[in-house]
Short mmCIF file of C-alpha atoms and ligand atoms in Angstrom, two decimals:
data_model
loop_
_atom_site.label_atom_id
_atom_site.label_comp_id
_atom_site.label_asym_id
_atom_site.label_seq_id
_atom_site.Cartn_x
_atom_site.Cartn_y
_atom_site.Cartn_z
CA MET A 80 40.89 24.35 28.36
CA ARG A 81 37.34 24.01 27.21
CA GLY A 82 36.22 25.07 23.80
CA GLY A 83 38.05 23.52 20.76
CA GLY A 84 41.14 21.41 21.62
CA ALA A 85 41.80 17.71 21.43
CA ASP A 86 38.53 16.60 23.20
CA ALA A 87 36.30 18.62 20.97
CA VAL A 88 33.31 16.54 19.67
CA PRO A 89 32.74 17.38 16.11
CA LEU A 90 29.45 16.54 14.17
CA GLU A 91 31.29 14.24 11.98
CA ASP A 92 34.93 12.95 11.30
CA LEU A 93 35.23 11.81 7.77
CA GLY A 94 39.05 11.50 8.16
CA ALA A 95 38.59 8.96 10.95
CA LEU A 96 36.14 7.08 8.93
CA HIS A 97 38.23 6.96 5.81
CA ALA A 98 41.45 6.34 7.48
CA PRO A 99 41.25 2.42 7.75
CA LEU A 100 40.13 2.27 4.19
CA ALA A 101 42.99 4.46 2.81
CA ALA A 102 44.91 1.80 0.91
CA ALA A 103 41.66 0.37 -0.76
CA LEU A 104 40.46 3.99 -1.61
CA GLU A 105 43.98 4.93 -3.20
CA ALA A 106 43.91 1.71 -5.11
CA ALA A 107 40.44 2.21 -6.51
CA ALA A 108 41.36 5.82 -7.50
CA ARG A 109 44.60 4.75 -9.24
CA ARG A 110 42.55 2.12 -11.21
CA VAL A 111 40.28 4.80 -12.57
CA LEU A 112 43.12 7.18 -13.31
CA GLY A 113 44.84 4.70 -15.18
CA SER A 114 41.89 3.42 -17.17
CA GLY A 115 41.26 6.25 -19.24
CA ARG A 116 37.41 5.69 -18.70
CA TYR A 117 35.86 8.60 -16.58
CA VAL A 118 32.45 8.60 -17.29
CA LEU A 119 29.78 5.88 -17.94
CA GLY A 120 32.30 3.00 -17.60
CA PRO A 121 32.69 -0.16 -15.66
CA GLU A 122 33.07 1.08 -12.36
CA LEU A 123 29.55 2.77 -12.64
CA ALA A 124 27.98 -0.44 -13.95
CA ALA A 125 29.50 -2.37 -11.07
CA PHE A 126 28.44 0.06 -8.45
CA GLU A 127 24.94 0.22 -9.74
CA ARG A 128 24.57 -3.52 -9.60
CA GLU A 129 26.20 -3.76 -6.13
CA ALA A 130 24.06 -0.83 -4.87
CA ALA A 131 20.80 -2.30 -6.19
CA ALA A 132 21.54 -5.48 -4.42
CA ALA A 133 22.58 -3.85 -1.27
CA PHE A 134 19.70 -1.44 -1.08
CA GLY A 135 17.16 -4.26 -2.09
CA VAL A 136 15.73 -3.18 -5.51
CA ALA A 137 16.15 -4.20 -9.10
CA HIS A 138 17.68 -1.18 -10.71
CA ALA A 139 19.98 1.59 -9.61
CA VAL A 140 21.04 4.55 -11.74
CA GLY A 141 23.94 6.66 -10.59
CA VAL A 142 23.52 10.38 -11.14
CA SER A 143 25.54 13.46 -10.26
CA SER A 144 23.87 14.29 -6.82
CA GLY A 145 20.77 13.49 -4.72
CA THR A 146 19.22 16.86 -5.90
CA ASP A 147 19.90 15.79 -9.57
CA ALA A 148 18.38 12.26 -8.60
CA LEU A 149 15.14 14.02 -7.84
CA LEU A 150 15.14 16.35 -10.68
CA ALA A 151 15.93 13.47 -13.17
CA LEU A 152 13.18 11.36 -11.72
CA LEU A 153 10.60 14.18 -12.17
CA MET A 154 11.92 14.67 -15.77
CA ALA A 155 11.84 11.13 -16.59
CA GLU A 156 8.24 10.97 -15.47
CA GLN A 157 7.36 13.97 -17.45
CA ILE A 158 5.94 15.94 -14.43
CA GLY A 159 5.86 19.70 -15.45
CA PRO A 160 3.67 22.80 -15.69
CA GLY A 161 0.02 22.17 -14.31
CA ASP A 162 1.09 19.37 -12.33
CA GLU A 163 1.08 19.40 -8.42
CA VAL A 164 3.35 17.25 -6.27
CA VAL A 165 2.69 16.79 -2.49
CA THR A 166 5.64 16.73 -0.13
CA THR A 167 7.09 17.84 3.19
CA PRO A 168 7.72 21.37 4.32
CA LEU A 169 10.41 20.18 6.77
CA SER A 170 13.39 18.90 4.88
CA PHE A 171 16.32 19.93 2.82
CA VAL A 172 15.06 22.13 -0.05
CA ALA A 173 16.10 19.68 -2.88
CA ALA A 174 12.76 17.83 -3.29
CA ALA A 175 10.32 20.62 -3.22
CA ALA A 176 12.82 22.65 -5.38
CA ALA A 177 13.09 19.91 -8.03
CA VAL A 178 9.19 20.01 -8.27
CA ALA A 179 9.35 23.67 -8.93
CA ARG A 180 12.34 23.44 -11.35
CA VAL A 181 10.26 21.33 -13.71
CA GLY A 182 7.62 23.81 -13.72
CA ALA A 183 5.23 21.90 -11.32
CA ARG A 184 3.88 23.16 -7.95
CA PRO A 185 4.93 21.95 -4.66
CA VAL A 186 1.94 21.31 -2.35
CA PHE A 187 2.97 20.72 1.32
CA ALA A 188 1.21 18.96 3.91
CA ASP A 189 2.34 19.12 7.73
CA VAL A 190 4.52 16.71 9.44
CA ASP A 191 4.05 13.97 12.16
CA PRO A 192 5.06 15.68 15.52
CA GLY A 193 6.80 12.40 16.62
CA THR A 194 8.83 11.31 13.62
CA LEU A 195 8.90 14.79 11.92
CA ASN A 196 8.34 13.05 8.69
CA LEU A 197 5.50 13.95 6.32
CA ASP A 198 2.03 13.18 7.93
CA PRO A 199 0.62 10.55 5.58
CA ASP A 200 -2.94 11.35 6.33
CA ALA A 201 -2.44 15.33 6.00
CA ALA A 202 -0.74 14.45 2.65
CA ALA A 203 -3.38 12.11 1.47
CA ALA A 204 -5.87 14.86 2.00
CA ARG A 205 -3.88 17.19 -0.13
CA LEU A 206 -4.03 15.11 -3.26
CA GLY A 207 -6.27 16.94 -5.84
CA ALA A 208 -7.19 16.88 -9.48
CA ARG A 209 -3.77 18.22 -10.59
CA THR A 210 -1.64 15.96 -8.28
CA ARG A 211 0.71 13.93 -10.29
CA ALA A 212 2.83 12.42 -7.49
CA ALA A 213 3.93 12.62 -3.83
CA ILE A 214 7.41 12.62 -2.45
CA ALA A 215 8.00 11.27 1.04
CA VAL A 216 11.33 12.23 2.52
CA HIS A 217 12.82 9.74 4.95
CA LEU A 218 14.05 12.52 7.44
CA PHE A 219 17.10 12.00 9.46
CA GLY A 220 17.30 8.20 8.37
CA ARG A 221 13.97 7.17 9.54
CA VAL A 222 11.63 5.78 6.79
CA ALA A 223 8.32 7.68 6.81
CA ARG A 224 5.25 5.97 7.57
CA THR A 225 3.50 6.08 4.09
CA ALA A 226 0.61 3.56 4.22
CA PRO A 227 -2.24 5.74 3.87
CA LEU A 228 -0.65 7.88 1.42
CA GLU A 229 0.52 5.02 -0.89
CA ALA A 230 -3.15 3.78 -0.74
CA ALA A 231 -4.61 7.23 -1.69
CA CYS A 232 -2.10 7.44 -4.41
CA ALA A 233 -2.64 3.96 -5.77
CA ALA A 234 -6.39 4.81 -5.70
CA ARG A 235 -5.71 7.67 -7.99
CA GLY A 236 -3.14 5.83 -10.11
CA ILE A 237 -0.24 8.31 -9.27
CA PRO A 238 3.14 7.38 -7.82
CA LEU A 239 4.85 7.96 -4.54
CA TYR A 240 8.54 8.55 -4.67
CA GLY A 241 11.04 8.61 -1.74
CA ASP A 242 13.68 11.05 -0.91
CA ALA A 243 15.92 8.50 0.89
CA ALA A 244 19.05 10.93 0.73
CA GLN A 245 19.30 10.60 4.57
CA ALA A 246 18.15 6.88 4.75
CA ALA A 247 20.77 4.79 2.82
CA GLY A 248 20.25 1.20 4.17
CA ALA A 249 17.10 2.12 6.41
CA ALA A 250 14.00 -0.03 6.65
CA ASP A 251 10.46 0.55 7.67
CA ALA A 252 8.69 -1.19 10.80
CA GLY A 253 7.95 -4.25 8.41
CA GLY A 254 11.55 -4.51 7.17
CA ARG A 255 10.92 -2.95 3.74
CA PRO A 256 14.10 -1.18 2.56
CA ALA A 257 13.71 2.70 2.12
CA ALA A 258 14.83 2.27 -1.49
CA ALA A 259 11.73 0.02 -2.01
CA VAL A 260 9.07 2.59 -0.69
CA GLY A 261 7.24 3.93 -3.64
CA ARG A 262 7.97 3.74 -7.28
CA ALA A 263 11.31 4.98 -7.13
CA ALA A 264 13.70 6.52 -4.34
CA ALA A 265 16.56 9.02 -4.62
CA LEU A 266 19.81 8.57 -2.73
CA SER A 267 22.58 11.23 -2.14
CA PHE A 268 26.26 10.50 -1.97
CA PHE A 269 27.11 13.79 -0.42
CA PRO A 270 30.10 13.36 1.93
CA SER A 271 27.94 13.75 4.96
CA LYS A 272 25.39 11.20 3.85
CA ASN A 273 25.56 7.67 5.64
CA LEU A 274 27.22 6.53 2.26
CA GLY A 275 29.21 9.59 1.39
CA GLY A 276 31.47 10.10 -1.64
CA PHE A 277 34.39 12.46 -2.18
CA GLY A 278 32.37 15.09 -3.74
CA ASP A 279 28.83 15.00 -5.12
CA GLY A 280 26.85 12.04 -6.38
CA GLY A 281 23.55 10.56 -6.12
CA MET A 282 21.39 7.50 -7.37
CA VAL A 283 17.90 6.71 -8.31
CA LEU A 284 16.69 3.22 -7.07
CA THR A 285 13.59 1.55 -8.55
CA ASP A 286 12.10 -1.94 -9.21
CA ASP A 287 10.61 -0.34 -12.39
CA GLY A 288 12.79 -1.40 -15.30
CA ALA A 289 11.13 0.83 -17.84
CA LEU A 290 11.66 3.90 -15.54
CA ALA A 291 15.31 2.94 -15.01
CA GLU A 292 15.69 3.01 -18.80
CA ARG A 293 14.18 6.38 -19.02
CA LEU A 294 16.42 7.66 -16.36
CA ARG A 295 19.53 6.39 -18.15
CA LEU A 296 18.18 8.51 -21.13
CA VAL A 297 17.55 11.57 -19.15
CA ARG A 298 20.93 11.28 -17.53
CA VAL A 299 22.59 11.82 -20.97
CA HIS A 300 20.52 14.75 -22.31
CA GLY A 301 17.91 12.35 -23.57
CA ALA A 302 20.22 11.11 -26.22
CA SER A 303 19.69 7.75 -27.97
CA PRO A 304 21.50 7.05 -29.94
CA ARG A 305 24.33 9.77 -29.36
CA HIS A 306 23.44 13.22 -30.75
CA HIS A 307 19.68 11.99 -31.19
CA HIS A 308 17.66 13.56 -28.44
CA VAL A 309 14.58 11.79 -27.73
CA VAL A 310 13.49 13.75 -24.62
CA LEU A 311 14.97 16.59 -22.75
CA GLY A 312 17.53 15.41 -20.09
CA GLY A 313 20.64 16.84 -18.57
CA ASN A 314 24.02 15.98 -17.81
CA PHE A 315 23.21 13.88 -14.68
CA ARG A 316 26.09 11.27 -14.82
CA LEU A 317 28.02 9.96 -11.72
CA ASP A 318 31.78 9.89 -12.50
CA GLU A 319 34.01 6.66 -12.49
CA LEU A 320 35.97 7.94 -9.76
CA GLN A 321 33.19 8.61 -7.38
CA ALA A 322 31.74 5.11 -8.26
CA ALA A 323 35.03 3.36 -7.66
CA LEU A 324 35.44 5.07 -4.38
CA LEU A 325 31.92 4.31 -3.26
CA ARG A 326 32.36 0.69 -4.11
CA VAL A 327 35.01 0.51 -1.52
CA LYS A 328 32.71 2.23 1.08
CA LEU A 329 29.35 0.33 0.33
CA PRO A 330 30.46 -2.98 2.00
CA GLU A 331 31.28 -0.96 5.26
CA LEU A 332 27.81 0.84 5.36
CA ALA A 333 26.10 -2.01 7.55
CA ARG A 334 28.83 -1.75 10.13
CA TRP A 335 28.59 2.23 10.14
CA THR A 336 24.83 1.85 10.55
CA ALA A 337 25.31 -0.53 13.48
CA ALA A 338 27.56 1.97 15.09
CA ARG A 339 24.93 4.72 14.60
CA ARG A 340 22.32 2.54 16.01
CA ALA A 341 24.21 1.81 19.07
CA LEU A 342 24.98 5.64 19.64
CA ALA A 343 21.34 6.46 19.09
CA ALA A 344 20.43 3.75 21.77
CA GLY A 345 22.92 5.27 24.05
CA TYR A 346 21.45 8.74 23.80
CA ALA A 347 18.10 7.33 24.37
CA ASP A 348 19.24 5.55 27.66
CA ALA A 349 21.34 8.58 28.84
CA LEU A 350 19.08 11.63 27.89
CA GLY A 351 15.86 10.09 29.24
CA GLY A 352 14.84 12.18 32.20
CA THR A 353 16.17 15.50 30.73
CA PRO A 354 13.57 17.96 29.48
CA LEU A 355 14.76 16.94 25.90
CA ALA A 356 12.01 15.26 23.54
CA LEU A 357 13.83 12.29 22.07
CA PRO A 358 13.37 10.73 18.72
CA PRO A 359 11.46 7.60 18.36
CA THR A 360 13.51 4.52 18.65
CA ASP A 361 12.45 2.38 15.57
CA PRO A 362 15.08 -0.22 14.93
CA GLY A 363 15.14 0.39 11.10
CA CYS A 364 16.29 4.01 11.45
CA VAL A 365 19.81 4.58 10.15
CA TRP A 366 20.36 7.99 12.22
CA ASN A 367 21.84 10.31 9.70
CA GLN A 368 20.98 12.76 12.41
CA TYR A 369 20.07 12.31 15.93
CA VAL A 370 17.70 15.10 16.49
CA VAL A 371 16.26 15.99 19.79
CA ARG A 372 13.72 18.69 20.53
CA VAL A 373 14.51 21.34 23.02
CA PRO A 374 11.47 22.85 24.69
CA ASP A 375 10.73 26.17 26.20
CA GLY A 376 12.91 28.32 23.73
CA LEU A 377 16.01 26.87 25.14
CA ARG A 378 17.31 25.29 21.93
CA ASP A 379 19.65 28.24 20.97
CA ALA A 380 21.00 28.51 24.55
CA LEU A 381 21.71 24.74 24.71
CA ALA A 382 23.34 24.94 21.40
CA ALA A 383 25.48 27.75 22.46
CA HIS A 384 26.18 26.05 25.82
CA LEU A 385 27.44 22.96 23.91
CA GLY A 386 29.31 24.92 21.24
CA ALA A 387 31.23 26.75 24.06
CA ARG A 388 32.40 23.48 25.50
CA GLY A 389 33.51 22.17 22.22
CA VAL A 390 30.49 20.16 21.17
CA ALA A 391 29.28 20.72 17.74
CA THR A 392 25.54 20.62 17.03
CA ALA A 393 23.41 21.72 14.10
CA VAL A 394 19.79 22.77 13.34
CA TYR A 395 18.07 20.79 10.79
CA TYR A 396 16.08 22.68 9.74
CA PRO A 397 15.76 26.33 10.88
CA GLU A 398 13.29 27.45 8.44
CA PRO A 399 10.27 25.26 6.98
CA LEU A 400 10.20 25.28 3.16
CA HIS A 401 6.83 26.98 2.84
CA LEU A 402 8.20 30.05 4.47
CA GLN A 403 11.38 30.19 2.32
CA PRO A 404 11.52 33.20 -0.17
CA CYS A 405 12.12 30.96 -3.05
CA PHE A 406 8.63 29.65 -2.56
CA ALA A 407 6.96 32.90 -1.85
CA ALA A 408 4.72 32.70 -5.14
CA LEU A 409 3.10 29.70 -3.33
CA GLY A 410 1.47 32.30 -1.17
CA HIS A 411 2.06 30.62 2.33
CA GLY A 412 2.23 32.34 5.55
CA ALA A 413 3.27 31.54 9.13
CA GLY A 414 0.71 29.17 10.85
CA ASP A 415 0.10 27.15 7.82
CA PHE A 416 2.02 24.06 8.82
CA PRO A 417 2.21 24.60 12.52
CA VAL A 418 3.91 21.17 13.29
CA ALA A 419 6.85 21.78 11.04
CA GLU A 420 7.17 25.72 12.09
CA GLY A 421 7.35 24.58 15.93
CA ALA A 422 9.95 21.82 15.13
CA CYS A 423 12.06 24.44 13.33
CA ARG A 424 12.18 26.21 16.67
CA GLU A 425 13.08 23.28 18.65
CA VAL A 426 15.23 20.78 16.73
CA LEU A 427 18.69 20.14 17.62
CA ALA A 428 21.15 17.61 15.94
CA LEU A 429 23.65 15.93 18.26
CA PRO A 430 26.92 14.21 17.28
CA VAL A 431 26.14 10.63 15.77
CA PHE A 432 28.88 9.78 13.29
CA PRO A 433 30.12 6.04 13.33
CA THR A 434 33.57 6.85 14.97
CA LEU A 435 32.19 9.03 17.73
CA GLY A 436 32.61 6.43 20.49
CA ALA A 437 31.27 6.06 23.76
CA ALA A 438 33.71 8.30 25.71
CA ARG A 439 32.89 11.29 23.40
CA GLN A 440 29.18 10.65 23.46
CA ALA A 441 29.38 10.68 27.52
CA ARG A 442 30.95 14.09 27.26
CA VAL A 443 28.05 15.23 24.99
CA VAL A 444 25.64 13.64 27.50
CA ALA A 445 27.41 15.26 30.40
CA GLU A 446 27.19 18.68 28.91
CA ILE A 447 23.68 18.61 28.10
CA ARG A 448 22.80 17.46 31.79
CA THR A 449 24.98 20.24 33.17
CA PHE A 450 23.05 22.85 31.16
CA PHE A 451 19.71 21.68 32.54
CA GLU A 452 21.09 21.45 36.11
CA ASP A 453 22.50 25.00 35.91
CA ARG A 454 18.89 25.89 34.99
CA GLY A 455 16.84 24.31 37.20
CA GLY A 456 18.65 21.91 39.56
CA ALA A 457 18.29 18.07 39.59
CA GLY A 458 14.61 18.25 40.06
CA ARG A 459 14.12 19.45 36.75
CA LEU A 460 15.98 16.69 35.15
CA ALA A 461 13.64 14.23 36.68
CA ASP A 462 10.55 15.98 35.58
CA ARG A 463 9.74 14.76 31.98
CA GLY A 464 6.49 16.89 31.91
CA ARG A 465 6.44 20.46 31.03
CA PRO A 466 8.49 22.25 33.69
CA PRO A 467 7.52 25.71 35.00
CA ARG A 468 8.90 28.57 33.15
CA GLY A 469 11.27 31.05 35.03
C1 LIG B 537 21.15 15.92 0.95
C2 LIG B 537 19.80 15.72 0.64
C3 LIG B 537 19.38 15.93 -0.73
C4 LIG B 537 20.29 16.37 -1.75
O1 LIG B 537 21.20 15.62 -2.00
P1 LIG B 537 22.78 16.34 -2.65
O2 LIG B 537 23.53 15.04 -3.06
O3 LIG B 537 23.27 17.07 -1.64
O4 LIG B 537 22.16 17.04 -3.89
C5 LIG B 537 18.16 15.84 -0.92
N1 LIG B 537 17.24 15.53 0.00
C6 LIG B 537 17.50 15.31 1.45
C7 LIG B 537 16.55 15.13 2.31
C8 LIG B 537 18.89 15.66 1.75
O5 LIG B 537 19.35 15.34 3.03
#
């Protein structure tokens, strides 16, 4: 039987990922439950040290989510009303929403058609008199090319930040860790991220010690000492339980990343010659998602074909941020950022989780090839140019 069933291919399988770690995870949880310390205790302090070392920065501040990492960062930097922050229209909503939530204005620039990351030249061109910062999102696990944007920000004396929620452990072409791109980077420990927790969690990573201190203040309602509120903050703490569990998973991240990279290389080999546009193969990418582009308006048909055969896919993202109702006040319309809008019509994420394995990946590939064969025969598969419509 096709469809669901034992040979179904999900988009992720956290149960399989965690099964070999069950004893260690249970021991960590028991340690916290018995400790009587549930917030801002030794597990968080240890996890922050271990994460800073693993991700290649001096300071790590654990917070309540990736969204709150971005929000706390903007609050710690006192970005607010009257300020503008340049960022991408093709991402999860969190970065642009954090900008708006502190009262500043998100200013979008279009994305690069190859990487789907913020186009650094287009972004640099959007820096203006009110710009207080830029946020590059390292989408799908690929570190954004930022050099021209960083130079333009530096020339104006404003910071670049990284949204590395999907890019834990990633590096750019020169080997620079994602966490070290810009003044500070936000990580997410949402369960589906490359380093996922057991609930919500996040982190801000930075080499700037003064900024790390301000973040620690903002994380506890700006209180120092307790009940004396120096600045406005929030409750942005990462729980001891999450920190203890994440400490068990952190040492496994490199191995899981290697598995994702092997799968990405497998797709690059096996899907060449199909009409799909494949993502660039840079070695530092950590493949939180393997996102192809399906031409000729066939994206939804391919997704339906795969779904009917038990292969899960997802669309990241179906709607660009500048056209979302929550940003209507920014006054954008269709056509403002055509590369991002075109991507939203064509992107499709294929299964790429660490325990997928070659056999299930081969099934994904076979079903994709069948889809295109059914529509145009083998000749079409060999044609990597624009095939005729029909
Ligand atoms: C997941 C994600 C976030 C938000 O992280 P949460 O932990 O879910 O709040 C922010 N930005 C990007 C690009 C993400 O993928």
